[in-house]
């Protein structure tokens, strides 16, 4: 009997995406075969590490030792960073479309080491990342070329990082258009989709105008995820398995909380493990 093809959709959520490490560790340990991985933002980073063959416990140890806030130029306050950049650009023109910014080069160099300099074409499994075209608003699913630039593009934080040139497009964080790419995994041939949602919850009480703007954007993103998941559910039914690790105490910018998020991802994967195994054993109708 031919088993169904399993696809993983690893969502974006900043440091909350470290939960993907725990999910993947369970799947590796239990011998659950994975045929397709699609990632957005942190999901692209962790998914890329998995796709190039990094063992998840080793990845956790590496990330726990690194100062990712410094390596990825992520400030303690995203709002303060954006405000500072706006003020700077009022007086200094930065032509990032023609000259690649130093921060962009650093970002790409880091991911080049992280992905062993490999290309999508070198991988044993199907891997894709989701980014957004900042000029057209289109979703861009990248499946070929150098891994490091694609992952960097998918993880580029708008307002903190400049858009990254990929081919003839300028790309930013895929979470702008598709925070949980279960639909992409389905399009690429997955017959069972394990979708891991790590989006940050809405704030209980917003106060400032910036907080209201951020909350409104998050509401839009949540609704888009809901609509896309409903469309996938209509096609797959119970073969769409949605994992939502309990990450209430971990913020998007807590890049030093690798182990805590990974543990929650592992717990959530274990809660769904028997269902995954049962679906894997069922013939497709």
GROMACS .gro file of C-alpha atoms in nm:
model
  285
    1UNK     CA    1   0.000   0.000   0.000
    2UNK     CA    2   0.131   0.344  -0.092
    3UNK     CA    3   0.128   0.569   0.210
    4UNK     CA    4  -0.014   0.922   0.190
    5UNK     CA    5   0.232   1.206   0.139
    6UNK     CA    6   0.281   1.415   0.451
    7UNK     CA    7   0.327   1.790   0.427
    8UNK     CA    8   0.429   2.026   0.706
    9UNK     CA    9   0.314   2.388   0.710
   10UNK     CA   10   0.530   2.582   0.954
   11UNK     CA   11   0.386   2.921   1.037
   12UNK     CA   12   0.543   3.254   1.122
   13UNK     CA   13   0.544   3.406   1.469
   14UNK     CA   14   0.895   3.524   1.549
   15UNK     CA   15   1.053   3.349   1.848
   16UNK     CA   16   0.729   3.158   1.902
   17UNK     CA   17   0.829   2.966   1.588
   18UNK     CA   18   1.098   2.786   1.788
   19UNK     CA   19   0.809   2.552   1.874
   20UNK     CA   20   0.863   2.404   1.527
   21UNK     CA   21   1.186   2.252   1.659
   22UNK     CA   22   0.993   2.047   1.915
   23UNK     CA   23   0.733   1.937   1.660
   24UNK     CA   24   1.000   1.823   1.416
   25UNK     CA   25   1.197   1.651   1.690
   26UNK     CA   26   0.894   1.435   1.775
   27UNK     CA   27   0.836   1.348   1.410
   28UNK     CA   28   1.203   1.255   1.365
   29UNK     CA   29   1.211   1.046   1.683
   30UNK     CA   30   0.888   0.862   1.596
   31UNK     CA   31   0.995   0.792   1.239
   32UNK     CA   32   0.707   0.990   1.085
   33UNK     CA   33   0.803   1.043   0.719
   34UNK     CA   34   0.786   1.399   0.589
   35UNK     CA   35   0.769   1.458   0.214
   36UNK     CA   36   0.693   1.830   0.186
   37UNK     CA   37   0.786   2.124   0.410
   38UNK     CA   38   0.656   2.477   0.354
   39UNK     CA   39   0.759   2.759   0.584
   40UNK     CA   40   0.680   3.123   0.645
   41UNK     CA   41   0.920   3.351   0.834
   42UNK     CA   42   1.053   3.154   1.136
   43UNK     CA   43   0.883   2.852   0.983
   44UNK     CA   44   1.106   2.900   0.678
   45UNK     CA   45   1.415   2.920   0.900
   46UNK     CA   46   1.341   2.606   1.102
   47UNK     CA   47   1.201   2.424   0.799
   48UNK     CA   48   1.515   2.506   0.602
   49UNK     CA   49   1.735   2.365   0.878
   50UNK     CA   50   1.528   2.046   0.876
   51UNK     CA   51   1.539   2.025   0.496
   52UNK     CA   52   1.921   2.041   0.487
   53UNK     CA   53   1.942   1.758   0.740
   54UNK     CA   54   2.013   1.931   1.071
   55UNK     CA   55   1.911   1.722   1.373
   56UNK     CA   56   1.660   1.924   1.575
   57UNK     CA   57   1.818   1.880   1.919
   58UNK     CA   58   2.148   2.001   1.778
   59UNK     CA   59   1.972   2.296   1.615
   60UNK     CA   60   1.819   2.388   1.950
   61UNK     CA   61   2.162   2.384   2.115
   62UNK     CA   62   2.310   2.602   1.840
   63UNK     CA   63   2.031   2.859   1.854
   64UNK     CA   64   2.040   2.871   2.235
   65UNK     CA   65   2.407   2.975   2.219
   66UNK     CA   66   2.360   3.247   1.957
   67UNK     CA   67   2.253   3.606   2.012
   68UNK     CA   68   1.998   3.606   1.730
   69UNK     CA   69   1.871   3.953   1.816
   70UNK     CA   70   2.218   4.083   1.729
   71UNK     CA   71   2.282   3.849   1.436
   72UNK     CA   72   1.947   3.928   1.271
   73UNK     CA   73   1.942   4.296   1.376
   74UNK     CA   74   1.623   4.248   1.576
   75UNK     CA   75   1.585   4.524   1.838
   76UNK     CA   76   1.425   4.487   2.179
   77UNK     CA   77   1.151   4.723   2.064
   78UNK     CA   78   1.029   4.687   1.707
   79UNK     CA   79   0.826   5.007   1.739
   80UNK     CA   80   1.132   5.206   1.848
   81UNK     CA   81   1.340   5.064   1.564
   82UNK     CA   82   1.084   5.153   1.297
   83UNK     CA   83   1.042   5.504   1.437
   84UNK     CA   84   1.419   5.552   1.439
   85UNK     CA   85   1.454   5.432   1.082
   86UNK     CA   86   1.178   5.666   0.962
   87UNK     CA   87   1.351   5.958   1.131
   88UNK     CA   88   1.685   5.866   0.974
   89UNK     CA   89   1.538   5.830   0.626
   90UNK     CA   90   1.388   6.178   0.646
   91UNK     CA   91   1.743   6.311   0.628
   92UNK     CA   92   1.940   6.032   0.458
   93UNK     CA   93   1.819   5.865   0.142
   94UNK     CA   94   1.882   5.489   0.145
   95UNK     CA   95   1.854   5.346  -0.205
   96UNK     CA   96   1.814   4.979  -0.108
   97UNK     CA   97   1.672   4.897  -0.452
   98UNK     CA   98   2.006   4.968  -0.618
   99UNK     CA   99   2.260   4.901  -0.342
  100UNK     CA  100   2.219   4.608  -0.103
  101UNK     CA  101   2.224   4.728   0.255
  102UNK     CA  102   2.489   4.596   0.494
  103UNK     CA  103   2.220   4.450   0.720
  104UNK     CA  104   2.078   4.257   0.425
  105UNK     CA  105   2.421   4.114   0.346
  106UNK     CA  106   2.468   4.006   0.708
  107UNK     CA  107   2.128   3.840   0.709
  108UNK     CA  108   2.203   3.645   0.390
  109UNK     CA  109   2.552   3.546   0.508
  110UNK     CA  110   2.408   3.403   0.831
  111UNK     CA  111   2.152   3.194   0.646
  112UNK     CA  112   2.413   3.080   0.395
  113UNK     CA  113   2.610   2.917   0.680
  114UNK     CA  114   2.288   2.791   0.836
  115UNK     CA  115   2.182   2.616   0.514
  116UNK     CA  116   2.531   2.488   0.422
  117UNK     CA  117   2.529   2.690   0.098
  118UNK     CA  118   2.275   2.454  -0.056
  119UNK     CA  119   2.006   2.521  -0.316
  120UNK     CA  120   1.648   2.395  -0.324
  121UNK     CA  121   1.750   2.162  -0.604
  122UNK     CA  122   2.002   1.987  -0.371
  123UNK     CA  123   1.742   1.877  -0.115
  124UNK     CA  124   1.605   1.526  -0.071
  125UNK     CA  125   1.256   1.645   0.021
  126UNK     CA  126   1.027   1.906  -0.129
  127UNK     CA  127   1.084   2.241   0.043
  128UNK     CA  128   0.931   2.580  -0.027
  129UNK     CA  129   0.920   2.915   0.147
  130UNK     CA  130   0.659   3.188   0.130
  131UNK     CA  131   0.744   3.556   0.088
  132UNK     CA  132   0.553   3.866  -0.022
  133UNK     CA  133   0.631   4.097  -0.314
  134UNK     CA  134   0.642   4.443  -0.156
  135UNK     CA  135   0.556   4.614  -0.487
  136UNK     CA  136   0.262   4.402  -0.601
  137UNK     CA  137   0.137   4.244  -0.278
  138UNK     CA  138   0.158   3.900  -0.438
  139UNK     CA  139   0.236   3.582  -0.251
  140UNK     CA  140   0.564   3.439  -0.380
  141UNK     CA  141   0.632   3.069  -0.324
  142UNK     CA  142   1.002   3.000  -0.374
  143UNK     CA  143   1.103   2.645  -0.470
  144UNK     CA  144   1.431   2.694  -0.656
  145UNK     CA  145   1.759   2.877  -0.630
  146UNK     CA  146   1.982   2.946  -0.326
  147UNK     CA  147   1.819   2.859   0.003
  148UNK     CA  148   1.976   3.138   0.203
  149UNK     CA  149   1.830   3.428   0.005
  150UNK     CA  150   1.484   3.270  -0.007
  151UNK     CA  151   1.481   3.210   0.369
  152UNK     CA  152   1.616   3.558   0.438
  153UNK     CA  153   1.341   3.706   0.221
  154UNK     CA  154   1.069   3.507   0.397
  155UNK     CA  155   1.202   3.615   0.739
  156UNK     CA  156   1.262   3.982   0.655
  157UNK     CA  157   1.079   4.192   0.914
  158UNK     CA  158   0.915   4.492   0.738
  159UNK     CA  159   1.036   4.818   0.882
  160UNK     CA  160   1.335   4.657   1.053
  161UNK     CA  161   1.498   4.491   0.751
  162UNK     CA  162   1.497   4.622   0.397
  163UNK     CA  163   1.324   4.410   0.130
  164UNK     CA  164   1.549   4.147  -0.028
  165UNK     CA  165   1.600   4.125  -0.402
  166UNK     CA  166   1.518   3.781  -0.538
  167UNK     CA  167   1.524   3.763  -0.916
  168UNK     CA  168   1.339   4.071  -1.034
  169UNK     CA  169   1.127   4.106  -0.718
  170UNK     CA  170   1.178   4.273  -0.381
  171UNK     CA  171   1.048   4.044  -0.109
  172UNK     CA  172   0.953   4.071   0.257
  173UNK     CA  173   0.817   3.848   0.534
  174UNK     CA  174   0.575   3.589   0.397
  175UNK     CA  175   0.353   3.641   0.700
  176UNK     CA  176   0.219   3.953   0.528
  177UNK     CA  177   0.026   3.731   0.284
  178UNK     CA  178   0.028   3.379   0.429
  179UNK     CA  179   0.120   3.326   0.792
  180UNK     CA  180   0.035   2.955   0.793
  181UNK     CA  181   0.093   2.806   0.446
  182UNK     CA  182  -0.117   2.489   0.474
  183UNK     CA  183  -0.272   2.570   0.136
  184UNK     CA  184   0.072   2.578  -0.026
  185UNK     CA  185   0.160   2.236   0.119
  186UNK     CA  186  -0.166   2.104  -0.027
  187UNK     CA  187  -0.091   2.255  -0.370
  188UNK     CA  188   0.253   2.095  -0.367
  189UNK     CA  189   0.101   1.749  -0.330
  190UNK     CA  190   0.053   1.682   0.041
  191UNK     CA  191  -0.225   1.435   0.121
  192UNK     CA  192  -0.195   1.486   0.496
  193UNK     CA  193  -0.105   1.836   0.616
  194UNK     CA  194   0.031   1.903   0.965
  195UNK     CA  195  -0.004   2.278   1.016
  196UNK     CA  196   0.175   2.440   1.310
  197UNK     CA  197   0.032   2.779   1.407
  198UNK     CA  198   0.249   2.997   1.628
  199UNK     CA  199   0.093   3.340   1.571
  200UNK     CA  200   0.097   3.580   1.864
  201UNK     CA  201  -0.236   3.632   2.040
  202UNK     CA  202  -0.419   3.963   2.026
  203UNK     CA  203  -0.332   4.213   2.298
  204UNK     CA  204  -0.595   4.237   2.574
  205UNK     CA  205  -0.602   4.616   2.592
  206UNK     CA  206  -0.433   4.839   2.338
  207UNK     CA  207  -0.352   5.197   2.433
  208UNK     CA  208  -0.143   5.385   2.179
  209UNK     CA  209  -0.210   5.451   1.812
  210UNK     CA  210   0.082   5.226   1.719
  211UNK     CA  211  -0.067   4.944   1.927
  212UNK     CA  212  -0.405   4.994   1.761
  213UNK     CA  213  -0.239   4.975   1.417
  214UNK     CA  214  -0.048   4.660   1.512
  215UNK     CA  215  -0.361   4.500   1.658
  216UNK     CA  216  -0.562   4.578   1.343
  217UNK     CA  217  -0.292   4.414   1.129
  218UNK     CA  218  -0.294   4.106   1.352
  219UNK     CA  219  -0.674   4.079   1.328
  220UNK     CA  220  -0.648   4.085   0.948
  221UNK     CA  221  -0.378   3.819   0.957
  222UNK     CA  222  -0.582   3.592   1.186
  223UNK     CA  223  -0.884   3.617   0.961
  224UNK     CA  224  -0.675   3.531   0.654
  225UNK     CA  225  -0.535   3.225   0.832
  226UNK     CA  226  -0.887   3.116   0.929
  227UNK     CA  227  -1.020   3.149   0.574
  228UNK     CA  228  -0.726   2.961   0.422
  229UNK     CA  229  -0.750   2.680   0.679
  230UNK     CA  230  -1.122   2.642   0.611
  231UNK     CA  231  -1.048   2.602   0.240
  232UNK     CA  232  -0.786   2.334   0.312
  233UNK     CA  233  -1.020   2.160   0.558
  234UNK     CA  234  -1.288   2.136   0.289
  235UNK     CA  235  -1.046   1.937   0.074
  236UNK     CA  236  -0.866   1.730   0.336
  237UNK     CA  237  -1.117   1.693   0.618
  238UNK     CA  238  -0.953   1.520   0.916
  239UNK     CA  239  -0.631   1.487   0.718
  240UNK     CA  240  -0.559   1.849   0.810
  241UNK     CA  241  -0.402   1.832   1.156
  242UNK     CA  242  -0.373   2.171   1.326
  243UNK     CA  243  -0.116   2.211   1.603
  244UNK     CA  244  -0.133   2.516   1.830
  245UNK     CA  245   0.146   2.500   2.091
  246UNK     CA  246   0.076   2.682   2.419
  247UNK     CA  247   0.310   2.979   2.385
  248UNK     CA  248   0.130   3.245   2.588
  249UNK     CA  249   0.442   3.349   2.780
  250UNK     CA  250   0.668   3.379   2.475
  251UNK     CA  251   0.667   3.699   2.271
  252UNK     CA  252   0.761   3.727   1.905
  253UNK     CA  253   1.089   3.903   1.990
  254UNK     CA  254   1.200   3.666   2.270
  255UNK     CA  255   1.472   3.514   2.055
  256UNK     CA  256   1.658   3.385   2.361
  257UNK     CA  257   1.371   3.152   2.464
  258UNK     CA  258   1.453   2.863   2.232
  259UNK     CA  259   1.411   2.573   2.473
  260UNK     CA  260   1.085   2.688   2.628
  261UNK     CA  261   0.915   2.721   2.289
  262UNK     CA  262   1.066   2.395   2.162
  263UNK     CA  263   0.929   2.209   2.466
  264UNK     CA  264   0.579   2.340   2.399
  265UNK     CA  265   0.607   2.233   2.036
  266UNK     CA  266   0.709   1.886   2.148
  267UNK     CA  267   0.415   1.861   2.391
  268UNK     CA  268   0.168   1.966   2.123
  269UNK     CA  269   0.310   1.717   1.871
  270UNK     CA  270   0.285   1.437   2.126
  271UNK     CA  271  -0.083   1.523   2.187
  272UNK     CA  272  -0.152   1.463   1.816
  273UNK     CA  273   0.091   1.176   1.757
  274UNK     CA  274  -0.160   0.889   1.766
  275UNK     CA  275  -0.388   1.070   1.522
  276UNK     CA  276  -0.097   1.130   1.284
  277UNK     CA  277   0.001   0.762   1.298
  278UNK     CA  278  -0.359   0.652   1.245
  279UNK     CA  279  -0.402   0.875   0.939
  280UNK     CA  280  -0.071   0.755   0.799
  281UNK     CA  281  -0.194   0.397   0.821
  282UNK     CA  282  -0.522   0.468   0.644
  283UNK     CA  283  -0.550   0.414   0.268
  284UNK     CA  284  -0.667   0.718   0.074
  285UNK     CA  285  -1.020   0.689  -0.060
   0.00000   0.00000   0.00000
